[in-house]
Amino acid sequence: NAGVTQTPKFRVLKTGQSMTLLCAQDMNHEYMYWYRQDPGMGLRLIHYSVGEGTTAKGEVPDGYNVSRLKKQNFLLGLESAAPSQTSVYFCASSYPGQNTEAFFGQGTRLTVV
Amino acid sequence: GQQLNQSPQSMFIQEGEDVSMNCTSSSIFNTWLWYKQDPGEGPVLLIALYKAGELTSNGRLTAQFGITRKDSFLNISASIPSDVGIYFCAGRNTDKLIFGTGTRLQVFP
């Protein structure tokens, strides 16, 4: 039972570099989410998707782009990394509807120097 | 951006004590969820609440969905060392799932 898998688990980037974080889920969930977690700030929603081919902005979308070309994958891209994007990134997925829970991956720790 | 306010921010308690934490919002939510996060892991769901006024238990955990739909409470009875972690509330409306700022719980023997 893989559930939600995030790759990579750790990454160090230089300012200005780009990278893509991959989230894969094997539960046939429609909804997928990307969050960032910073000390004292909880989990803040970056972008989310309600189905293949659709994406929407969350609470802190600036500096990030996402794509949902396949239902099972949700990619988070940083085009030009900045030190302020140093964080732990979590992906989650769920079935649609309000009465459903979200399942989380184990996180990606990103450091931008 | 929208975010839920959790209090207290952190708690240091002795094993066996009861714990209470709460979450408030300026917005109405249709679903309230409580998650626990262990170090180096993603959040794991503890309790889900789907109706205003609902009181739900899961072992030593009890959570309530506030009548106004703008708040929720989590109680942990007779705490044990493995209760250590960060507890998050989350509110859900249609597509978005918004998290609180977290309550860090430390339990001393």
Tab-separated table of C-alpha atoms in Angstrom:
chain	number	residue	atom	x	y	z
A	1	ASN	CA	0.000	0.000	0.000
A	2	ALA	CA	1.980	2.998	-1.256
A	3	GLY	CA	-0.707	5.661	-0.635
A	4	VAL	CA	0.812	9.069	-1.370
A	5	THR	CA	4.464	9.101	-2.405
A	6	GLN	CA	6.598	12.227	-2.722
A	7	THR	CA	9.932	12.470	-4.493
A	8	PRO	CA	12.536	13.578	-3.708
A	9	LYS	CA	12.591	13.457	0.101
A	10	PHE	CA	15.381	16.014	0.428
A	11	ARG	CA	16.865	18.588	-1.913
A	12	VAL	CA	19.234	21.541	-1.713
A	13	LEU	CA	18.964	24.176	-4.438
A	14	LYS	CA	20.908	27.292	-5.233
A	15	THR	CA	18.994	30.554	-5.587
A	16	GLY	CA	17.646	30.842	-9.119
A	17	GLN	CA	17.657	27.129	-9.878
A	18	SER	CA	14.507	25.340	-10.889
A	19	MET	CA	13.112	22.002	-9.815
A	20	THR	CA	9.969	19.878	-9.829
A	21	LEU	CA	8.529	17.971	-6.909
A	22	LEU	CA	6.512	14.892	-7.778
A	23	CYS	CA	3.506	13.584	-5.904
A	24	ALA	CA	1.999	10.231	-6.863
A	25	GLN	CA	-1.083	8.572	-5.361
A	26	ASP	CA	-2.452	5.105	-6.032
A	27	MET	CA	-5.880	5.531	-4.394
A	28	ASN	CA	-7.662	6.870	-7.499
A	29	HIS	CA	-8.341	10.135	-5.685
A	30	GLU	CA	-9.769	13.064	-7.640
A	31	TYR	CA	-8.427	15.823	-5.409
A	32	MET	CA	-4.759	16.554	-4.800
A	33	TYR	CA	-3.096	19.334	-2.789
A	34	TRP	CA	0.314	20.879	-2.249
A	35	TYR	CA	1.127	22.490	1.115
A	36	ARG	CA	4.213	24.057	2.612
A	37	GLN	CA	4.998	23.823	6.310
A	38	ASP	CA	7.080	26.429	8.111
A	39	PRO	CA	7.735	26.683	11.870
A	40	GLY	CA	4.817	28.321	13.649
A	41	MET	CA	2.829	28.663	10.414
A	42	GLY	CA	1.148	25.296	10.166
A	43	LEU	CA	0.370	23.956	6.704
A	44	ARG	CA	-0.404	26.540	4.056
A	45	LEU	CA	-2.136	25.584	0.827
A	46	ILE	CA	-0.092	26.416	-2.279
A	47	HIS	CA	-2.139	24.949	-5.150
A	48	TYR	CA	-4.698	22.217	-5.499
A	49	SER	CA	-6.442	20.188	-8.186
A	50	VAL	CA	-9.953	18.778	-8.318
A	51	GLY	CA	-9.282	16.485	-11.236
A	52	GLU	CA	-7.008	15.569	-14.115
A	53	GLY	CA	-6.178	18.612	-16.210
A	54	THR	CA	-7.402	21.143	-13.617
A	55	THR	CA	-5.490	23.253	-11.098
A	56	ALA	CA	-6.354	26.139	-8.797
A	57	LYS	CA	-4.504	28.584	-6.566
A	58	GLY	CA	-4.409	28.118	-2.843
A	59	GLU	CA	-3.432	30.620	-0.160
A	60	VAL	CA	0.264	31.068	-1.055
A	61	PRO	CA	0.652	30.330	-4.792
A	62	ASP	CA	3.280	32.934	-5.771
A	63	GLY	CA	6.543	31.493	-7.068
A	64	TYR	CA	5.055	28.058	-7.765
A	65	ASN	CA	3.385	26.343	-10.688
A	66	VAL	CA	1.595	23.008	-10.830
A	67	SER	CA	0.376	20.511	-13.380
A	68	ARG	CA	-2.011	17.556	-13.239
A	69	LEU	CA	-1.570	15.804	-16.568
A	70	LYS	CA	-2.410	12.403	-15.099
A	71	LYS	CA	-4.935	11.706	-12.369
A	72	GLN	CA	-2.407	9.951	-10.170
A	73	ASN	CA	0.314	12.625	-10.360
A	74	PHE	CA	0.485	16.223	-9.174
A	75	LEU	CA	3.680	18.147	-9.918
A	76	LEU	CA	4.870	21.252	-8.094
A	77	GLY	CA	7.397	23.413	-9.919
A	78	LEU	CA	9.711	26.151	-8.735
A	79	GLU	CA	10.948	28.108	-11.771
A	80	SER	CA	13.492	30.271	-9.945
A	81	ALA	CA	14.025	29.167	-6.369
A	82	ALA	CA	14.397	31.763	-3.611
A	83	PRO	CA	15.596	31.318	0.003
A	84	SER	CA	12.032	32.152	1.151
A	85	GLN	CA	10.938	28.883	-0.443
A	86	THR	CA	13.014	26.870	1.996
A	87	SER	CA	10.379	24.718	3.648
A	88	VAL	CA	8.932	21.261	4.030
A	89	TYR	CA	6.455	20.496	1.260
A	90	PHE	CA	3.577	18.080	1.717
A	91	CYS	CA	1.303	16.582	-0.872
A	92	ALA	CA	-2.142	15.216	-0.022
A	93	SER	CA	-4.992	13.553	-1.892
A	94	SER	CA	-8.640	12.797	-1.241
A	95	TYR	CA	-11.907	11.754	-2.833
A	96	PRO	CA	-14.191	14.635	-3.804
A	97	GLY	CA	-16.853	15.940	-1.482
A	98	GLN	CA	-16.844	17.461	1.943
A	99	ASN	CA	-17.158	14.235	3.923
A	100	THR	CA	-13.783	12.828	3.000
A	101	GLU	CA	-10.360	12.846	4.620
A	102	ALA	CA	-7.079	13.790	2.998
A	103	PHE	CA	-4.088	11.428	3.034
A	104	PHE	CA	-0.608	12.906	3.199
A	105	GLY	CA	2.787	11.986	1.825
A	106	GLN	CA	5.875	12.003	4.016
A	107	GLY	CA	7.098	15.387	2.847
A	108	THR	CA	9.979	16.890	0.878
A	109	ARG	CA	12.501	18.996	2.766
A	110	LEU	CA	13.768	21.727	0.430
A	111	THR	CA	16.582	24.098	1.274
A	112	VAL	CA	17.396	27.031	-1.006
A	113	VAL	CA	20.809	28.587	-0.399
B	1	GLY	CA	-4.697	34.148	2.985
B	2	GLN	CA	-7.191	32.122	4.939
B	3	GLN	CA	-5.824	30.254	7.934
B	4	LEU	CA	-7.263	28.866	11.127
B	5	ASN	CA	-6.131	30.036	14.564
B	6	GLN	CA	-5.201	27.301	16.991
B	7	SER	CA	-4.539	27.664	20.688
B	8	PRO	CA	-2.525	27.078	22.644
B	9	GLN	CA	0.542	27.211	20.447
B	10	SER	CA	2.324	24.696	22.677
B	11	MET	CA	1.634	22.671	25.786
B	12	PHE	CA	3.894	20.939	28.302
B	13	ILE	CA	2.004	18.487	30.467
B	14	GLN	CA	2.602	15.551	32.743
B	15	GLU	CA	1.662	12.027	31.768
B	16	GLY	CA	-1.891	11.263	32.882
B	17	GLU	CA	-3.175	14.816	32.529
B	18	ASP	CA	-6.023	15.797	30.225
B	19	VAL	CA	-5.402	18.161	27.311
B	20	SER	CA	-7.681	20.644	25.549
B	21	MET	CA	-6.987	22.625	22.415
B	22	ASN	CA	-9.186	24.617	20.095
B	23	CYS	CA	-9.391	26.077	16.652
B	24	THR	CA	-11.262	29.173	15.489
B	25	SER	CA	-11.990	30.739	12.139
B	26	SER	CA	-13.608	33.851	10.752
B	27	SER	CA	-15.183	31.652	8.066
B	28	ILE	CA	-17.768	28.890	8.273
B	29	PHE	CA	-16.651	25.354	7.476
B	30	ASN	CA	-18.765	22.322	6.599
B	31	THR	CA	-16.230	19.791	7.839
B	32	TRP	CA	-13.687	19.926	10.624
B	33	LEU	CA	-10.776	17.510	10.812
B	34	TRP	CA	-8.098	16.940	13.443
B	35	TYR	CA	-4.678	15.603	12.434
B	36	LYS	CA	-1.544	14.592	14.345
B	37	GLN	CA	1.956	14.936	12.955
B	38	ASP	CA	4.942	13.020	14.292
B	39	PRO	CA	8.484	14.298	13.587
B	40	GLY	CA	9.555	13.672	9.988
B	41	GLU	CA	6.131	12.392	8.968
B	42	GLY	CA	3.064	13.730	7.222
B	43	PRO	CA	-0.121	14.501	9.192
B	44	VAL	CA	-2.390	11.574	10.021
B	45	LEU	CA	-6.134	11.947	10.541
B	46	LEU	CA	-7.417	11.499	14.107
B	47	ILE	CA	-11.059	12.575	14.001
B	48	ALA	CA	-13.459	13.909	11.363
B	49	LEU	CA	-16.556	16.015	12.150
B	50	TYR	CA	-19.281	16.563	9.572
B	51	LYS	CA	-22.203	18.253	11.356
B	52	ALA	CA	-22.483	21.370	13.509
B	53	GLY	CA	-22.754	20.379	17.170
B	54	GLU	CA	-21.362	16.902	16.510
B	55	LEU	CA	-19.325	15.328	19.310
B	56	THR	CA	-17.120	12.417	18.239
B	57	SER	CA	-14.711	10.178	20.146
B	58	ASN	CA	-11.804	8.027	19.060
B	59	GLY	CA	-10.374	6.217	22.072
B	60	ARG	CA	-9.002	8.847	24.440
B	61	LEU	CA	-9.682	11.621	21.935
B	62	THR	CA	-12.894	13.622	21.785
B	63	ALA	CA	-13.622	16.409	19.321
B	64	GLN	CA	-16.552	18.738	18.815
B	65	PHE	CA	-17.815	20.695	15.816
B	66	GLY	CA	-18.884	24.115	17.076
B	67	ILE	CA	-22.509	25.198	16.679
B	68	THR	CA	-21.485	28.341	14.801
B	69	ARG	CA	-19.400	26.175	12.379
B	70	LYS	CA	-16.513	28.556	13.016
B	71	ASP	CA	-14.724	26.549	15.689
B	72	SER	CA	-13.788	23.100	16.886
B	73	PHE	CA	-12.271	21.564	20.025
B	74	LEU	CA	-10.075	18.539	20.670
B	75	ASN	CA	-9.643	16.908	24.063
B	76	ILE	CA	-7.165	14.175	24.950
B	77	SER	CA	-7.771	12.346	28.209
B	78	ALA	CA	-5.131	10.657	30.371
B	79	SER	CA	-2.208	11.639	28.168
B	80	ILE	CA	0.623	9.174	27.490
B	81	PRO	CA	4.150	9.752	26.125
B	82	SER	CA	3.192	8.707	22.567
B	83	ASP	CA	0.718	11.619	22.417
B	84	VAL	CA	3.733	13.875	21.796
B	85	GLY	CA	3.525	15.637	18.445
B	86	ILE	CA	1.910	18.533	16.636
B	87	TYR	CA	-1.881	18.604	16.408
B	88	PHE	CA	-3.543	20.406	13.530
B	89	CYS	CA	-7.131	21.310	12.928
B	90	ALA	CA	-8.367	21.627	9.356
B	91	GLY	CA	-11.538	23.072	7.905
B	92	ARG	CA	-13.052	22.010	4.639
B	93	ASN	CA	-15.454	23.777	2.302
B	94	THR	CA	-16.072	22.221	-1.099
B	95	ASP	CA	-12.627	21.910	-2.649
B	96	LYS	CA	-10.205	23.604	-0.260
B	97	LEU	CA	-8.745	22.081	2.899
B	98	ILE	CA	-7.325	24.802	5.160
B	99	PHE	CA	-5.100	24.010	8.150
B	100	GLY	CA	-4.588	25.642	11.508
B	101	THR	CA	-1.273	26.846	12.880
B	102	GLY	CA	-0.800	23.774	15.075
B	103	THR	CA	-0.477	22.941	18.769
B	104	ARG	CA	2.791	21.331	19.849
B	105	LEU	CA	2.256	18.861	22.694
B	106	GLN	CA	5.015	17.653	25.010
B	107	VAL	CA	4.263	14.971	27.603
B	108	PHE	CA	6.616	14.413	30.530
B	109	PRO	CA	6.673	11.178	32.536
